[in-house]
Coordinates of C-alpha atoms in Angstrom, one line a residue:
X1 CA -100.4 -111.8 33.9
X2 CA -100.4 -110.6 30.4
X3 CA -97.2 -110.9 28.3
X4 CA -96.9 -107.1 27.8
X5 CA -97.0 -106.5 31.5
X6 CA -94.3 -109.1 32.1
X7 CA -92.1 -107.6 29.4
X8 CA -92.6 -104.1 30.9
X9 CA -91.6 -105.2 34.4
X10 CA -88.5 -106.9 33.1
X11 CA -87.5 -103.8 31.1
X12 CA -88.0 -101.6 34.1
X13 CA -86.0 -103.9 36.3
X14 CA -83.1 -104.0 33.7
X15 CA -83.2 -100.2 33.4
X16 CA -83.0 -99.8 37.2
X17 CA -80.1 -102.2 37.4
X18 CA -78.2 -100.4 34.6
X19 CA -78.9 -97.0 36.3
X20 CA -77.6 -98.3 39.6
X21 CA -74.5 -99.6 38.0
X22 CA -73.9 -96.3 36.1
X23 CA -74.3 -94.2 39.3
X24 CA -71.5 -96.2 40.9
X25 CA -69.1 -94.8 38.4
X26 CA -69.6 -91.3 39.6
X27 CA -68.8 -90.4 43.2
X28 CA -68.6 -86.7 42.4
X29 CA -69.3 -84.6 39.2
X30 CA -68.1 -81.1 38.5
X31 CA -71.0 -78.9 37.4
X32 CA -70.5 -75.5 35.8
X33 CA -73.3 -72.8 35.9
X34 CA -73.8 -69.2 34.9
X35 CA -72.8 -66.9 37.8
X36 CA -75.3 -64.2 36.9
X37 CA -78.4 -65.9 35.7
X38 CA -80.9 -64.9 38.5
X39 CA -83.1 -66.7 39.5
X40 CA -81.8 -69.8 37.9
X41 CA -78.2 -69.6 39.1
X42 CA -76.1 -66.8 40.6
X43 CA -73.3 -66.0 42.9
X44 CA -74.4 -64.3 46.1
X45 CA -71.8 -61.8 47.2
X46 CA -73.3 -61.5 50.7
X47 CA -72.5 -65.1 51.7
X48 CA -70.3 -66.4 48.8
X49 CA -72.9 -69.1 47.9
X50 CA -74.2 -70.2 44.5
X51 CA -78.0 -70.1 44.6
X52 CA -81.0 -70.4 42.3
X53 CA -83.8 -72.7 41.1
X54 CA -81.5 -74.7 38.9
X55 CA -79.0 -75.1 41.7
X56 CA -81.7 -76.3 44.1
X57 CA -82.8 -78.8 41.4
X58 CA -79.3 -80.1 41.0
X59 CA -78.8 -80.4 44.8
X60 CA -82.0 -82.4 44.9
X61 CA -80.7 -84.6 42.1
X62 CA -77.6 -85.2 44.1
X63 CA -79.7 -86.4 47.1
X64 CA -81.7 -88.7 44.8
X65 CA -78.6 -90.3 43.1
X66 CA -76.1 -90.1 45.9
X67 CA -73.6 -88.4 43.6
X68 CA -72.0 -85.3 45.0
X69 CA -71.7 -82.2 42.9
X70 CA -68.9 -79.6 42.9
X71 CA -70.2 -76.2 41.6
X72 CA -68.1 -73.9 39.6
X73 CA -69.9 -70.6 38.7
X74 CA -68.6 -68.9 35.5
X75 CA -69.8 -66.5 32.8
X76 CA -71.6 -68.2 29.9
X77 CA -68.9 -69.1 27.3
X78 CA -66.1 -70.0 29.8
X79 CA -68.6 -72.3 31.6
X80 CA -69.3 -74.1 28.3
X81 CA -65.6 -74.3 27.4
X82 CA -64.9 -76.1 30.7
X83 CA -67.3 -78.9 29.8
X84 CA -66.0 -79.1 26.3
X85 CA -62.4 -79.3 27.5
X86 CA -63.2 -82.0 30.1
X87 CA -62.5 -79.7 33.1
X88 CA -66.1 -80.0 34.1
X89 CA -68.6 -82.8 33.6
X90 CA -71.9 -81.0 33.0
X91 CA -73.5 -77.7 32.5
X92 CA -76.4 -76.8 34.9
X93 CA -78.8 -75.1 32.5
X94 CA -77.7 -74.7 29.0
X95 CA -79.5 -72.7 26.2
X96 CA -78.2 -73.4 22.7
X97 CA -77.6 -70.3 20.7
X98 CA -80.0 -70.1 17.8
X99 CA -78.7 -72.1 14.8
X100 CA -75.2 -72.6 16.3
X101 CA -73.2 -75.8 16.6
X102 CA -72.0 -76.7 20.0
X103 CA -69.8 -79.3 21.7
X104 CA -72.6 -79.8 24.2
X105 CA -75.7 -82.0 23.9
X106 CA -78.9 -81.4 25.8
X107 CA -79.8 -84.2 28.2
X108 CA -83.2 -83.2 29.7
X109 CA -85.3 -80.0 29.6
X110 CA -85.4 -78.2 33.0
X111 CA -87.7 -75.3 32.0
X112 CA -88.8 -72.9 29.2
X113 CA -88.6 -69.2 29.4
X114 CA -90.0 -66.3 27.3
X115 CA -88.0 -63.2 26.5
X116 CA -89.5 -59.7 26.1
X117 CA -88.6 -56.1 25.6
X118 CA -89.0 -54.1 28.8
X119 CA -89.4 -50.4 28.5
X120 CA -89.7 -47.4 30.8
X121 CA -93.1 -46.1 31.7
X122 CA -92.2 -42.7 30.3
X123 CA -92.2 -44.2 26.8
X124 CA -95.5 -44.5 25.0
X125 CA -96.8 -48.0 24.4
X126 CA -94.7 -49.9 21.9
X127 CA -97.0 -51.6 19.5
X128 CA -94.4 -53.5 17.4
X129 CA -90.7 -54.1 17.3
X130 CA -90.5 -51.4 14.5
X131 CA -91.3 -48.8 17.2
X132 CA -87.9 -49.7 18.8
X133 CA -85.9 -48.3 15.9
X134 CA -83.5 -45.6 17.1
X135 CA -83.6 -46.5 20.7
X136 CA -80.5 -47.8 22.7
X137 CA -81.5 -51.3 23.9
X138 CA -79.7 -52.9 26.7
X139 CA -78.5 -56.5 26.4
X140 CA -75.9 -58.6 28.2
X141 CA -72.8 -59.5 26.2
X142 CA -72.7 -63.0 24.7
X143 CA -76.3 -63.9 25.6
X144 CA -79.3 -65.0 23.5
X145 CA -80.9 -61.6 23.8
X146 CA -77.9 -59.9 22.2
X147 CA -77.9 -62.4 19.4
X148 CA -81.7 -61.9 18.9
X149 CA -81.3 -58.1 18.8
X150 CA -78.6 -58.1 16.2
X151 CA -80.3 -60.6 14.0
X152 CA -83.9 -59.4 14.1
X153 CA -83.6 -55.7 14.7
X154 CA -80.5 -54.5 12.9
X155 CA -81.6 -50.9 13.0
X156 CA -81.6 -50.8 16.8
X157 CA -78.6 -49.5 18.7
X158 CA -77.4 -52.2 21.1
X159 CA -76.1 -51.1 24.5
X160 CA -74.0 -54.1 25.4
X161 CA -73.1 -54.7 29.1
X162 CA -70.7 -57.3 30.6
X163 CA -73.3 -58.5 33.0
X164 CA -76.7 -58.0 34.6
X165 CA -75.4 -55.7 37.4
X166 CA -73.9 -53.3 34.9
X167 CA -77.0 -53.2 32.7
X168 CA -79.3 -52.6 35.7
X169 CA -77.0 -50.0 37.1
X170 CA -77.4 -48.2 33.7
X171 CA -81.2 -48.6 34.0
X172 CA -81.1 -47.1 37.5
X173 CA -79.1 -44.1 36.3
X174 CA -81.5 -43.7 33.3
X175 CA -78.7 -44.2 30.8
X176 CA -81.0 -46.6 28.9
X177 CA -84.7 -46.9 28.9
X178 CA -85.3 -50.2 27.1
X179 CA -83.7 -53.6 27.6
X180 CA -84.2 -57.2 26.3
X181 CA -84.3 -60.0 28.7
X182 CA -85.9 -63.3 29.8
X183 CA -89.1 -62.8 31.9
X184 CA -88.2 -64.3 35.3
X185 CA -84.7 -63.0 35.4
X186 CA -85.9 -59.5 34.4
X187 CA -88.7 -59.5 37.1
X188 CA -86.2 -60.6 39.7
X189 CA -83.6 -57.9 38.8
X190 CA -86.2 -55.2 38.5
X191 CA -87.4 -56.0 42.0
X192 CA -83.9 -56.2 43.4
X193 CA -83.1 -52.7 42.0
X194 CA -86.4 -51.2 43.0
X195 CA -87.4 -50.6 39.4
X196 CA -90.5 -52.9 39.1
X197 CA -92.8 -49.9 39.1
X198 CA -90.8 -48.1 36.4
X199 CA -90.7 -50.7 33.6
X200 CA -93.4 -52.6 31.8
X201 CA -93.6 -55.1 29.0
X202 CA -96.3 -56.3 26.5
X203 CA -97.3 -59.9 27.0
X204 CA -98.6 -60.0 23.4
X205 CA -95.0 -59.4 22.1
X206 CA -93.0 -62.4 23.3
X207 CA -89.8 -62.5 21.2
X208 CA -88.7 -66.0 21.6
X209 CA -88.6 -69.0 23.9
X210 CA -85.5 -70.3 25.6
X211 CA -85.2 -73.9 26.6
X212 CA -83.0 -74.5 29.6
X213 CA -81.5 -78.0 29.7
X214 CA -79.0 -80.0 31.6
X215 CA -76.1 -80.6 29.2
X216 CA -73.0 -82.7 28.9
X217 CA -70.2 -83.0 26.3
X218 CA -71.2 -84.8 23.1
X219 CA -70.5 -88.5 23.4
X220 CA -70.8 -88.7 27.2
X221 CA -73.8 -91.0 27.0
X222 CA -73.2 -92.7 30.3
X223 CA -73.3 -89.5 32.4
X224 CA -76.2 -88.2 30.2
X225 CA -78.3 -91.2 31.1
X226 CA -77.4 -90.9 34.8
X227 CA -78.5 -87.3 34.8
X228 CA -81.7 -88.0 32.9
X229 CA -82.8 -90.8 35.2
X230 CA -81.8 -88.9 38.3
X231 CA -83.9 -85.9 37.2
X232 CA -86.8 -88.2 36.5
X233 CA -86.6 -89.3 40.2
X234 CA -87.6 -85.8 41.3
X235 CA -91.4 -85.6 41.8
X236 CA -93.8 -83.0 40.5
X237 CA -94.4 -81.7 44.0
X238 CA -90.6 -81.4 44.6
X239 CA -90.2 -79.4 41.4
X240 CA -93.2 -77.3 42.2
X241 CA -91.7 -76.5 45.6
X242 CA -88.5 -75.2 44.0
X243 CA -90.4 -73.2 41.4
X244 CA -92.5 -71.5 44.0
X245 CA -89.5 -70.6 46.0
X246 CA -87.8 -68.8 43.1
X247 CA -90.4 -67.6 40.7
X248 CA -92.1 -64.2 41.3
X249 CA -95.5 -65.8 41.7
X250 CA -97.9 -66.2 44.5
X251 CA -96.7 -68.4 47.3
X252 CA -98.9 -71.4 47.6
X253 CA -100.0 -72.1 51.2
X254 CA -102.7 -74.4 52.6
X255 CA -105.3 -71.6 52.6
X256 CA -104.4 -70.2 49.1
X257 CA -105.5 -71.7 45.8
X258 CA -103.1 -71.0 43.0
X259 CA -104.8 -70.4 39.6
X260 CA -102.8 -70.9 36.4
X261 CA -103.5 -67.7 34.4
X262 CA -103.1 -67.8 30.6
X263 CA -101.4 -64.5 29.8
X264 CA -102.0 -64.2 26.1
X265 CA -105.7 -64.2 25.5
X266 CA -106.9 -60.6 25.9
X267 CA -109.5 -59.4 26.9
X268 CA -110.1 -62.7 28.8
X269 CA -106.7 -63.0 30.6
X270 CA -103.4 -61.2 30.0
X271 CA -100.7 -59.3 31.9
X272 CA -100.9 -55.5 32.4
X273 CA -97.9 -53.4 31.9
X274 CA -96.8 -54.0 35.5
X275 CA -96.8 -57.8 34.9
X276 CA -100.0 -58.6 36.8
X277 CA -102.7 -60.9 35.4
X278 CA -105.9 -58.9 34.5
X279 CA -108.9 -59.4 32.2
X280 CA -112.4 -60.7 32.3
X281 CA -111.4 -64.2 33.7
X282 CA -109.2 -62.6 36.3
X283 CA -112.2 -60.5 37.5
X284 CA -114.4 -63.6 37.5
X285 CA -112.0 -65.5 39.7
X286 CA -111.7 -62.6 42.1
X287 CA -115.5 -62.6 42.4
X288 CA -115.4 -66.4 42.9
X289 CA -112.9 -65.9 45.7
X290 CA -115.1 -63.2 47.3
X291 CA -118.2 -65.4 47.1
X292 CA -116.4 -68.5 48.5
X293 CA -114.1 -66.8 51.1
X294 CA -111.1 -68.6 49.6
X295 CA -107.7 -66.9 49.0
X296 CA -106.4 -67.1 45.5
X297 CA -103.2 -66.2 43.7
X298 CA -102.4 -66.1 40.0
X299 CA -99.5 -68.0 38.4
X300 CA -98.6 -66.8 34.9
X301 CA -98.7 -69.4 32.1
X302 CA -97.3 -68.2 28.8
X303 CA -98.9 -71.1 26.8
X304 CA -101.9 -73.4 27.0
X305 CA -99.6 -76.4 27.4
X306 CA -97.7 -74.6 30.2
X307 CA -100.9 -73.8 32.1
X308 CA -101.9 -77.5 32.0
X309 CA -98.4 -78.6 33.1
X310 CA -98.6 -76.3 36.1
X311 CA -101.7 -78.1 37.3
X312 CA -100.4 -81.5 36.6
X313 CA -97.1 -80.8 38.4
X314 CA -98.7 -79.2 41.4
X315 CA -97.5 -75.7 40.8
X316 CA -101.1 -74.6 40.4
X317 CA -104.4 -76.0 41.7
X318 CA -106.7 -74.7 39.0
X319 CA -106.3 -73.9 35.3
X320 CA -108.1 -70.5 35.2
X321 CA -109.5 -70.4 31.6
X322 CA -109.1 -73.2 29.1
X323 CA -110.6 -73.4 25.6
X324 CA -112.1 -76.8 26.4
X325 CA -111.4 -79.8 24.3
X326 CA -111.7 -83.1 26.2
X327 CA -109.6 -85.0 23.8
X328 CA -106.5 -83.0 24.6
X329 CA -106.4 -83.0 28.3
X330 CA -105.9 -86.4 29.7
X331 CA -105.9 -86.6 33.5
X332 CA -107.9 -83.4 33.9
X333 CA -111.5 -82.8 34.9
X334 CA -113.6 -79.7 33.9
X335 CA -116.5 -78.2 35.7
X336 CA -119.3 -76.8 33.4
X337 CA -118.0 -74.0 31.1
X338 CA -118.3 -70.5 32.4
X339 CA -117.9 -68.7 29.1
X340 CA -118.4 -69.3 25.4
X341 CA -116.7 -67.4 22.5
X342 CA -117.1 -67.6 18.8
X343 CA -114.3 -67.7 16.2
X344 CA -114.2 -66.2 12.7
X345 CA -111.9 -65.4 9.9
X346 CA -110.8 -61.8 9.5
X347 CA -109.5 -60.2 6.3
X348 CA -108.1 -56.8 5.3
X349 CA -110.8 -54.8 3.5
X350 CA -108.3 -53.1 1.1
X351 CA -107.9 -56.5 -0.7
X352 CA -111.6 -57.0 -1.1
X353 CA -114.4 -58.5 0.9
X354 CA -114.8 -62.2 1.6
X355 CA -118.4 -63.3 1.9
X356 CA -117.9 -67.0 2.7
X357 CA -115.2 -69.4 3.7
X358 CA -115.5 -71.2 0.4
X359 CA -113.9 -68.2 -1.3
X360 CA -110.7 -68.9 0.7
X361 CA -110.1 -72.3 -0.9
X362 CA -106.5 -72.6 -2.1
X363 CA -105.5 -69.3 -0.3
X364 CA -103.3 -68.8 2.8
X365 CA -105.1 -68.1 6.1
X366 CA -103.1 -67.4 9.2
X367 CA -103.4 -69.1 12.6
X368 CA -101.4 -68.9 15.8
X369 CA -99.3 -72.0 16.1
X370 CA -100.5 -74.6 18.6
X371 CA -104.0 -73.2 19.0
X372 CA -107.4 -74.9 18.5
X373 CA -108.0 -72.4 15.7
X374 CA -105.0 -73.9 13.8
X375 CA -106.2 -77.4 14.3
X376 CA -109.8 -76.5 13.3
X377 CA -108.7 -75.1 9.9
X378 CA -106.5 -78.0 9.1
X379 CA -109.2 -80.6 10.0
X380 CA -112.4 -78.9 8.8
X381 CA -111.1 -76.9 5.8
X382 CA -108.1 -78.9 4.4
X383 CA -108.5 -77.0 1.1
X384 CA -107.2 -73.8 2.9
X385 CA -103.5 -73.3 3.2
X386 CA -102.7 -72.7 6.9
X387 CA -99.9 -70.2 7.6
X388 CA -98.6 -70.6 11.1
X389 CA -97.5 -67.7 13.3
X390 CA -95.9 -67.4 16.7
X391 CA -98.2 -64.5 17.8
X392 CA -101.4 -62.8 16.9
X393 CA -99.7 -59.5 16.3
X394 CA -97.3 -61.0 13.7
X395 CA -100.3 -62.7 12.0
X396 CA -102.4 -59.5 11.9
X397 CA -99.5 -57.5 10.3
X398 CA -99.0 -60.3 7.7
X399 CA -102.7 -60.0 6.7
X400 CA -102.5 -56.2 6.6
X401 CA -99.4 -56.4 4.3
X402 CA -101.1 -58.9 1.9
X403 CA -98.8 -61.9 2.8
X404 CA -101.9 -63.9 3.8
X405 CA -105.5 -63.4 2.7
X406 CA -106.8 -63.4 6.3
X407 CA -106.5 -65.0 9.7
X408 CA -108.6 -67.1 12.1
X409 CA -109.1 -66.0 15.7
X410 CA -111.5 -65.8 18.5
X411 CA -113.6 -62.7 17.7
X412 CA -113.1 -61.0 21.0
X413 CA -109.4 -61.6 20.9
X414 CA -109.0 -60.3 17.4
X415 CA -111.1 -57.2 18.2
X416 CA -108.8 -56.5 21.2
X417 CA -105.6 -57.0 19.3
X418 CA -106.7 -55.0 16.2
X419 CA -107.8 -52.1 18.5
X420 CA -104.5 -52.2 20.3
X421 CA -102.6 -52.0 17.0
X422 CA -104.9 -49.3 15.7
X423 CA -106.1 -51.5 12.8
X424 CA -109.8 -52.0 13.7
X425 CA -111.2 -50.1 10.7
X426 CA -109.0 -51.9 8.2
X427 CA -110.5 -55.4 8.7
X428 CA -113.7 -57.2 8.1
X429 CA -114.9 -60.7 9.1
X430 CA -117.0 -63.5 7.8
X431 CA -120.6 -63.3 8.9
X432 CA -121.5 -65.2 12.0
X433 CA -119.1 -67.6 13.7
X434 CA -117.3 -70.6 12.3
X435 CA -117.8 -72.4 15.6
X436 CA -118.4 -71.5 19.3
X437 CA -115.9 -72.8 21.9
X438 CA -116.4 -73.2 25.6
X439 CA -114.0 -71.9 28.3
X440 CA -113.8 -73.9 31.5
X441 CA -111.6 -74.2 34.5
X442 CA -109.6 -77.4 34.9
X443 CA -108.4 -79.4 37.9
X444 CA -106.7 -82.8 38.3
X445 CA -109.2 -85.6 37.8
X446 CA -108.4 -87.2 41.2
X447 CA -109.0 -83.9 43.0
X448 CA -112.8 -84.4 43.2
X449 CA -113.1 -82.2 46.4
X450 CA -111.6 -79.2 44.6
X451 CA -113.7 -79.9 41.5
X452 CA -116.8 -79.7 43.7
X453 CA -115.6 -76.6 45.4
X454 CA -115.0 -74.8 42.1
X455 CA -118.4 -75.8 40.8
X456 CA -120.2 -74.7 44.0
X457 CA -118.4 -71.4 43.9
X458 CA -119.7 -70.6 40.5
X459 CA -123.2 -71.5 41.6
X460 CA -123.0 -68.5 44.0
X461 CA -122.4 -66.1 41.1
X462 CA -125.4 -64.8 39.2
X463 CA -125.3 -64.4 35.4
X464 CA -126.1 -60.7 36.0
X465 CA -122.9 -60.3 38.0
X466 CA -121.0 -62.1 35.2
X467 CA -122.6 -59.8 32.6
X468 CA -121.4 -56.7 34.5
X469 CA -117.9 -58.0 34.4
X470 CA -118.1 -58.9 30.7
X471 CA -119.4 -55.4 29.8
X472 CA -116.2 -53.9 31.3
X473 CA -114.0 -55.9 28.9
X474 CA -116.3 -56.3 25.9
X475 CA -118.3 -53.1 25.6
X476 CA -120.1 -54.1 22.3
X477 CA -123.5 -55.5 23.4
X478 CA -123.7 -57.6 20.2
X479 CA -120.6 -59.5 21.2
X480 CA -121.4 -60.1 24.8
X481 CA -122.2 -63.7 25.8
X482 CA -123.8 -63.2 29.2
X483 CA -126.3 -60.5 28.0
X484 CA -128.4 -63.3 26.4
X485 CA -128.0 -65.6 29.4
X486 CA -129.3 -63.4 32.2
X487 CA -132.2 -65.8 32.8
X488 CA -130.4 -69.0 32.0
X489 CA -129.9 -71.6 34.7
X490 CA -126.3 -72.7 35.7
X491 CA -126.0 -76.5 36.1
X492 CA -123.8 -78.4 38.4
X493 CA -121.1 -80.7 36.9
X494 CA -123.2 -83.7 37.5
X495 CA -126.3 -82.1 36.0
X496 CA -124.4 -80.8 33.0
X497 CA -122.9 -84.3 32.4
X498 CA -126.4 -85.9 32.6
X499 CA -128.0 -83.4 30.2
X500 CA -125.2 -83.8 27.7
X501 CA -126.2 -87.5 27.4
X502 CA -130.0 -86.6 27.4
X503 CA -130.4 -83.8 24.9
X504 CA -134.1 -84.6 24.5
X505 CA -136.3 -85.1 27.5
X506 CA -139.7 -86.9 27.1
X507 CA -142.3 -85.3 29.3
X508 CA -145.4 -87.2 30.2
X509 CA -148.4 -84.9 31.1
X510 CA -152.0 -85.4 31.7
X511 CA -154.0 -83.5 29.0
X512 CA -157.4 -83.1 30.7
X513 CA -156.7 -80.6 33.5
X514 CA -157.4 -77.1 32.2
X515 CA -156.1 -74.4 32.7
X516 CA -153.0 -76.3 34.0
X517 CA -152.5 -78.7 31.1
X518 CA -154.8 -79.6 28.2
X519 CA -154.8 -80.2 24.5
X520 CA -156.2 -77.7 21.9
X521 CA -156.2 -78.4 18.2
X522 CA -153.6 -81.1 18.7
X523 CA -151.2 -78.8 20.7
X524 CA -150.3 -79.0 24.3
X525 CA -151.5 -75.8 26.2
X526 CA -151.8 -74.5 29.7
X527 CA -149.7 -73.2 32.6
X528 CA -147.5 -76.4 32.6
X529 CA -146.8 -75.8 28.9
X530 CA -145.5 -72.3 29.6
X531 CA -143.2 -73.6 32.3
X532 CA -141.9 -76.2 30.0
X533 CA -141.1 -73.5 27.4
X534 CA -139.2 -71.5 30.0
X535 CA -137.2 -74.6 31.1
X536 CA -136.4 -75.4 27.5
X537 CA -134.9 -72.0 26.9
X538 CA -133.0 -71.7 30.1
X539 CA -131.5 -75.2 30.0
X540 CA -130.8 -75.2 26.3
X541 CA -132.4 -78.6 25.7
X542 CA -135.5 -80.0 23.9
X543 CA -138.5 -81.3 25.7
X544 CA -140.8 -83.7 23.8
X545 CA -144.4 -84.0 25.0
X546 CA -145.7 -87.6 25.4
X547 CA -149.4 -87.2 24.5
X548 CA -152.4 -89.4 25.3
X549 CA -151.6 -89.7 29.0
X550 CA -154.8 -89.7 31.0
X551 CA -153.5 -89.7 34.6
X552 CA -150.5 -88.9 36.8
X553 CA -150.3 -92.7 37.7
X554 CA -149.9 -93.5 34.1
X555 CA -147.0 -90.9 33.8
X556 CA -145.2 -92.7 36.8
X557 CA -145.7 -96.1 35.1
X558 CA -144.2 -94.8 31.8
X559 CA -141.2 -93.2 33.5

């Protein structure tokens, strides 16, 4: 056995012994939790029980560690004060206020959650936060949304409520028409109050991300380690089961495939104003389901990383549309790509035209943080200063206002966003594409059966059907991918893999069999030649003719 393996085993053994000894110190811990943080934790008036996804997670932690928990539901700050004063041992799911010091220390991340503005259907579409000026905006007292509103939109009129019930009562009575809240809690409460059809939100305007973490008082390292290791005992399937129970997402059953849907790449996939996944990829998957007879449901993924984690943790079966880069996605397998999209740099015309990327050397060009476009610029054009942004909208406005010279984006995504913001006529782009990326679905590498099922399902869909779907979402024929591929052949995963490693095929043919195959002025001619030309175009490969072959037997011997 190698020395490294022996050392690893010894360290794991020591760690387990230490963990076992630490757990013996805690027969019961007191856990505080927010009493009105649906669906994470809340007090149910009907039966007097504390419920929620975080509570279920902690109860499972209790089973794993053998440590009992005593729950004390409180409002946000009093719950924190109990841990700081020593009246409680831990906080169920803590979100640190932006930039503030705290007596608590985060132990382990439980989940991440986006926050949005939700607005009544009677209000015209809000294109930016500036459109919110003058409106009364509902927030809950002492929460991150209230802090965000006061800090980032000082011209707004905060309508502050003591709790979720009071705010949603005000929404029901039409006392306010806009509120700021985290996504899952908002969807839960809108559904509870029968308001889900009355309010909408823009998935392209996420305001911030909250990280929910288990937390203890600073310095309580022993309990912190017990909590961390206990949470790590919870399997991906167990976490997924809890998430499915509480999130407003499709329920995964044996006959339903859950597809992780990226919600921020319009027109490919995004949420409509009712919060449902729509777009070109959504329509393609619906057609796939129709062709295969499989039931599907969509699970919203706010980031590329989140979508992958949903598959890896079992919350989803398939990643529904990934800008494929094999280096990034360890443990995943990808059927052949089902779409390709080009990227370019866009610039505001009022500051002058940019004819080539070399003109941008030394200048600032925007990219959305964490995207392949950002990595591409930094790697391929290090002479360009990359300005990172949290959203495409923020980036486009920065370019319009002259804060950056331009921005990089997928062309279809940029066209959609600029049209939505009413800025299409103000921007130009570099000629052609900087690169073309492939979109593919993704499944766990060990799930070969599902990989095969996905692949075979796409074999049932014709390029003409895909072209019809694309035309609904990208009406400009010059920007349509499938229009030029109507006669192309779709390959299976195995065929695609083989051809990637054999980009040039050598074809041995007899040259003395006119009109089927013969030589004329040193060129290969005949019916076989025409077929080879067709295959070359449809497969996207190169076929090299091996000349001076006199018979079929000789071809076999050379193969």
